[in-house]
PDB file of C-alpha atoms in Angstrom:
ATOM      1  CA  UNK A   1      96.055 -42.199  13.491  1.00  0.00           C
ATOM      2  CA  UNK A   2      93.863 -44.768  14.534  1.00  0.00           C
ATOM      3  CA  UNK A   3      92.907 -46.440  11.219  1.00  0.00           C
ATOM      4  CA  UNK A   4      96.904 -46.257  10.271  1.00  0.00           C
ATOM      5  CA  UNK A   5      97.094 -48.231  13.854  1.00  0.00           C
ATOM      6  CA  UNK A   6      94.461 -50.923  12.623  1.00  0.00           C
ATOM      7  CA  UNK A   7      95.903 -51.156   9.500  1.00  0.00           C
ATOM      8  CA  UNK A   8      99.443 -51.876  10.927  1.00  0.00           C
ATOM      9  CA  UNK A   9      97.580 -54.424  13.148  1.00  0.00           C
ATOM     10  CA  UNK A  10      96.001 -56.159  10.505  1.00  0.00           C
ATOM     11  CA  UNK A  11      98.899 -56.134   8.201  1.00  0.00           C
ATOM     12  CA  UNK A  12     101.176 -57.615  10.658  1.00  0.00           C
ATOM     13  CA  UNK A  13      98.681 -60.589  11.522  1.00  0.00           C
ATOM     14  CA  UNK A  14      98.162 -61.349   7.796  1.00  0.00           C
ATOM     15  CA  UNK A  15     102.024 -61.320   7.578  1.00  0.00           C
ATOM     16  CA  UNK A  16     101.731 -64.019  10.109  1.00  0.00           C
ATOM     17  CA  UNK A  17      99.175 -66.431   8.952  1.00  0.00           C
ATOM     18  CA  UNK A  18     101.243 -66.253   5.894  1.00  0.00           C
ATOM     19  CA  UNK A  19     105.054 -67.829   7.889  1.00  0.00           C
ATOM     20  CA  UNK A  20     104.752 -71.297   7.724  1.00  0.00           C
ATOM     21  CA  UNK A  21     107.253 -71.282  10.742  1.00  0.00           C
ATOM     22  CA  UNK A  22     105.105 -68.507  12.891  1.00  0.00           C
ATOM     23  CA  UNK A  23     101.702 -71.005  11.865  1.00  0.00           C
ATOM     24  CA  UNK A  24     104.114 -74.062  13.198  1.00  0.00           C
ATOM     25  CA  UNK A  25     105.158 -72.522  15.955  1.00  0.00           C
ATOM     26  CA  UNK A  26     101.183 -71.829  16.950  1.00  0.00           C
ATOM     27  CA  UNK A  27     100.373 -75.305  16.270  1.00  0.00           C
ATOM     28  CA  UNK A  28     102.916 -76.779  18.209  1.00  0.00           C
ATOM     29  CA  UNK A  29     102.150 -74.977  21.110  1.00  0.00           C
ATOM     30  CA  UNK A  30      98.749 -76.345  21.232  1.00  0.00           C
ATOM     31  CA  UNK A  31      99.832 -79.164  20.239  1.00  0.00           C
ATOM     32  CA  UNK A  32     102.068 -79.752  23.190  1.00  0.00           C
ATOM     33  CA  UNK A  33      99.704 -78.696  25.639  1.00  0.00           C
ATOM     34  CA  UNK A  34      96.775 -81.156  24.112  1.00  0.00           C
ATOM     35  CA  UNK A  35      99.752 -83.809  24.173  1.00  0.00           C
ATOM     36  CA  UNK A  36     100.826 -83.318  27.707  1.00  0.00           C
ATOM     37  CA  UNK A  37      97.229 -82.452  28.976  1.00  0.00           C
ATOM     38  CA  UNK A  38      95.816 -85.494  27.755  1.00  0.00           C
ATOM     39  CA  UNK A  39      98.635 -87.790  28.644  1.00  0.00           C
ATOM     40  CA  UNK A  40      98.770 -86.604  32.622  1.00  0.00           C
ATOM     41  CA  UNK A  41      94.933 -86.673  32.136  1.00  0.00           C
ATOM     42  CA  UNK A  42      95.098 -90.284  31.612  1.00  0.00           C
ATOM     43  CA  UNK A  43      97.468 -90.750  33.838  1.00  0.00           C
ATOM     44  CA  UNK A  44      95.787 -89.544  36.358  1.00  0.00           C
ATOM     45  CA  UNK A  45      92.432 -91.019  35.874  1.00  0.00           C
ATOM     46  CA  UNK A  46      93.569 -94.370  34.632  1.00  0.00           C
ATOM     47  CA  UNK A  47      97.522 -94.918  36.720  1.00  0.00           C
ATOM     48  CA  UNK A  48      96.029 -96.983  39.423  1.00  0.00           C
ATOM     49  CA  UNK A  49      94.861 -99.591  37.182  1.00  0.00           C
ATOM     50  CA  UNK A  50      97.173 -99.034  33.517  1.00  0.00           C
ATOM     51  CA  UNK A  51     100.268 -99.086  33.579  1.00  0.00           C
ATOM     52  CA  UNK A  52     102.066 -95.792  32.370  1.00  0.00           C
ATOM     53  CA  UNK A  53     103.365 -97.389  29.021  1.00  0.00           C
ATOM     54  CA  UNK A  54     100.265 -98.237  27.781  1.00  0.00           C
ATOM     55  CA  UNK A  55      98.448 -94.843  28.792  1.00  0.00           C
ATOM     56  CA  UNK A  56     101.648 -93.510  26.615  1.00  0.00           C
ATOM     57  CA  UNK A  57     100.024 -95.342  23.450  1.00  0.00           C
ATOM     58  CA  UNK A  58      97.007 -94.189  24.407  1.00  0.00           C
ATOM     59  CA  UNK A  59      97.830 -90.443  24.657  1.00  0.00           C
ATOM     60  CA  UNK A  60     100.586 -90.959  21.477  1.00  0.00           C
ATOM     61  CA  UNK A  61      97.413 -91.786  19.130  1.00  0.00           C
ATOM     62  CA  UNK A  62      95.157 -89.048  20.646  1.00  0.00           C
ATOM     63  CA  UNK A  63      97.878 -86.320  20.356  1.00  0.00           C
ATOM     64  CA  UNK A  64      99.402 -87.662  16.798  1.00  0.00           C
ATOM     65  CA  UNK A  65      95.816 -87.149  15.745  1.00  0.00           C
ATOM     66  CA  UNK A  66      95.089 -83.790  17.037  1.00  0.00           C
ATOM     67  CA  UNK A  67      98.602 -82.966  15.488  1.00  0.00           C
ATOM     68  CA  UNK A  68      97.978 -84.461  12.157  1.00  0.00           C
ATOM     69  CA  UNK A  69      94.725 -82.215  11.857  1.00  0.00           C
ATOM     70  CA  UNK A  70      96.597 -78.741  12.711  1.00  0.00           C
ATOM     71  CA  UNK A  71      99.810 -79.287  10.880  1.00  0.00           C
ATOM     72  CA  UNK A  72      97.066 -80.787   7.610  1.00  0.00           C
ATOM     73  CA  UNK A  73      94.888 -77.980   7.733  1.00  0.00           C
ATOM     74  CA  UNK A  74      96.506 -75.138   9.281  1.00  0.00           C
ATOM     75  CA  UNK A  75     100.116 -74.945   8.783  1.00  0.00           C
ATOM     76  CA  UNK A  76     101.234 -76.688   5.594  1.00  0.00           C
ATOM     77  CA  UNK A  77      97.823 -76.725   4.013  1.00  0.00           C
ATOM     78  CA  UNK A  78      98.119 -79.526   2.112  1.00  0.00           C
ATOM     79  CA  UNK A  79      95.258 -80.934  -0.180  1.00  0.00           C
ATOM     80  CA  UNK A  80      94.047 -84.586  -0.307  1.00  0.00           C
ATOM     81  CA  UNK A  81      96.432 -87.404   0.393  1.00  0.00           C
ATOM     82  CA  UNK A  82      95.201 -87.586   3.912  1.00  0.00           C
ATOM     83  CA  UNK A  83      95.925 -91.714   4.435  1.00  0.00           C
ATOM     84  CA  UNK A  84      99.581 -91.504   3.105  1.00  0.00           C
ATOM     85  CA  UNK A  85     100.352 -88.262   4.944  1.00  0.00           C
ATOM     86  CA  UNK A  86      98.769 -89.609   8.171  1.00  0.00           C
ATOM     87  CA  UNK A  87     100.821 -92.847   7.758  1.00  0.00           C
ATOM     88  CA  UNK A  88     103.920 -90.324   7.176  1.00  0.00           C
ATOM     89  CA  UNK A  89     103.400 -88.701  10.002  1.00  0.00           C
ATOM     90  CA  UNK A  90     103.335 -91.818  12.022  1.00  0.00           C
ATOM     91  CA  UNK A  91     106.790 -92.609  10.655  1.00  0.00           C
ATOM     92  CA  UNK A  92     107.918 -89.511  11.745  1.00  0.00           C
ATOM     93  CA  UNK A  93     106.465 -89.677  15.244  1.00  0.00           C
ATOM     94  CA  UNK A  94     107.912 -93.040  15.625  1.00  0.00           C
ATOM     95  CA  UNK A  95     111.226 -91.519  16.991  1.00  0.00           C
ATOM     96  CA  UNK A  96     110.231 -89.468  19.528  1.00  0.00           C
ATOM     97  CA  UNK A  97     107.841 -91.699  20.519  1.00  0.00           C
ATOM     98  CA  UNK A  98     110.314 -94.395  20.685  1.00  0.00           C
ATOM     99  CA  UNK A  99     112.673 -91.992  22.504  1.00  0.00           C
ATOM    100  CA  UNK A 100     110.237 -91.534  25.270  1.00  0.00           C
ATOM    101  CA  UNK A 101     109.515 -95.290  25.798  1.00  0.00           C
ATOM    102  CA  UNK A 102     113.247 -95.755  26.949  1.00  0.00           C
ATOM    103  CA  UNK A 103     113.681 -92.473  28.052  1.00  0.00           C
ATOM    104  CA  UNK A 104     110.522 -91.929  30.125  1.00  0.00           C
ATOM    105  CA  UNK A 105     111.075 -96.002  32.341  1.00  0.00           C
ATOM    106  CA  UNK A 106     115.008 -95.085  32.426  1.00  0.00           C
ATOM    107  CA  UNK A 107     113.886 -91.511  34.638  1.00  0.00           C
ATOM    108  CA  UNK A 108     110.766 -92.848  36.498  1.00  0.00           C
ATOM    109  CA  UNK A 109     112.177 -96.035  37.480  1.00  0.00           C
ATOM    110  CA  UNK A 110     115.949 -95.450  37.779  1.00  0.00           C
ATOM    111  CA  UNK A 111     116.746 -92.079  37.853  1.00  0.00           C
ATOM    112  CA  UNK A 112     113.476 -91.683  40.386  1.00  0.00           C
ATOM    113  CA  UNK A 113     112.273 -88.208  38.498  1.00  0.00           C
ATOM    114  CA  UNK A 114     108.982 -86.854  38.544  1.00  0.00           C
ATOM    115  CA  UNK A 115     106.703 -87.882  36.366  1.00  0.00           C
ATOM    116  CA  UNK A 116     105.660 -85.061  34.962  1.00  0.00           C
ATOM    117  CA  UNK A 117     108.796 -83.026  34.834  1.00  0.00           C
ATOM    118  CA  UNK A 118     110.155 -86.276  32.976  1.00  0.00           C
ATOM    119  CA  UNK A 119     106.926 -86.252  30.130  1.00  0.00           C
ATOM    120  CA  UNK A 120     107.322 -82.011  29.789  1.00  0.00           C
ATOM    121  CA  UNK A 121     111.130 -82.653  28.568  1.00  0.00           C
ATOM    122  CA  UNK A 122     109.767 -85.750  26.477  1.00  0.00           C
ATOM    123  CA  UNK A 123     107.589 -83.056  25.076  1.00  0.00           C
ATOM    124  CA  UNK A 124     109.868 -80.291  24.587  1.00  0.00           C
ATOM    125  CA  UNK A 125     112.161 -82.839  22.725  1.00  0.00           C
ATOM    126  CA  UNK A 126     109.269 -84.283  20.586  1.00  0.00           C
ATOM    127  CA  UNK A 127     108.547 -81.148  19.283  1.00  0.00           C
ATOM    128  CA  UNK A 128     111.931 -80.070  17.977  1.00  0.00           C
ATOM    129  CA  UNK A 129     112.712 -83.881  16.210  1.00  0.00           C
ATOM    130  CA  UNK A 130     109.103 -83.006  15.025  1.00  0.00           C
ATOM    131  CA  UNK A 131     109.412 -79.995  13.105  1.00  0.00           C
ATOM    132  CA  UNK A 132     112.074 -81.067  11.384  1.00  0.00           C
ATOM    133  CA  UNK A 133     110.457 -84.547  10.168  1.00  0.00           C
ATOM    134  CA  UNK A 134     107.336 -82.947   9.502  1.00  0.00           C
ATOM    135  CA  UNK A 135     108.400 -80.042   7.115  1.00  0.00           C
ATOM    136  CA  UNK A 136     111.285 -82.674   5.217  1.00  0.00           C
ATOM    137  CA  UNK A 137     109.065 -85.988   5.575  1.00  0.00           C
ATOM    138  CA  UNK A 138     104.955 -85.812   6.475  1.00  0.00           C
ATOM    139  CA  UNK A 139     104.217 -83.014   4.338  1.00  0.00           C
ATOM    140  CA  UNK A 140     107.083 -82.859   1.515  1.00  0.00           C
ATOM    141  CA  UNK A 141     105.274 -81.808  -1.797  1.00  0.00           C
TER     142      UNK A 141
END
């Protein structure tokens, strides 16, 4: 009974590595953490003497970067092409990314939100307009 148990184990994580969606799913969730980590890390060591915006760019390029690599490598396993897919992805990014530099002064500075409440819905947002650019867009064969 307990090799059949194994076997069912194994089977069913093979089964997973092979769903592009399960493998995006992964991937975004560390991608969102590394995105939001690194962006209240810099805010929070740099906020007294950079302005919010600019951290943004800042933690944009880092997390783009880190997302680039996963989605490249570990989710749609594509081969070569890495400048015109990185550019892609970019493009894609762009809209979120120019979402959150409206959406992110409009809450701090008018609406008074948090902070960091504000950039985890920026996040949660980026990551559904994401999936969908990605999978039709970055990495279309």
């Amino acid at each position: 009974m307990r090799k059949n148990g194994s076997i069912l184990i194994r089977t069913a994580l093979q089964q997973a590595y092979n769903s592009k969606p399960l493998r995006f799913l992964v991937a975004g969730g560390w991608n969102t953490a590394f995105g939001y980590a690194s962006f209240a890390l810099l805010y929070y060591l740099f906020s007294d003497k950079i302005h919010y915006l600019l951290l943004m760019v800042f933690a944009a390029i880092l997390s783009i970067t880190n997302a680039y690599i996963c989605h490249k490598f570990f989710v749609f396993k594509t081969k070569g092409n890495y400048i015109k897919e990185y550019l892609r992805y970019y493009v894609v990014y762009s809209v979120p990314i120019g979402f959150g530099f409206i959406f992110l002064p409009f809450c701090i500075e008018i609406l008074k939100m948090n902070f960091y409440v504000t950039q985890a819905f920026l996040t949660l947002i980026t990551v559904i307009i994401s999936y969908f650019g990605h999978k039709h867009v970055s990495f279309r064969a």
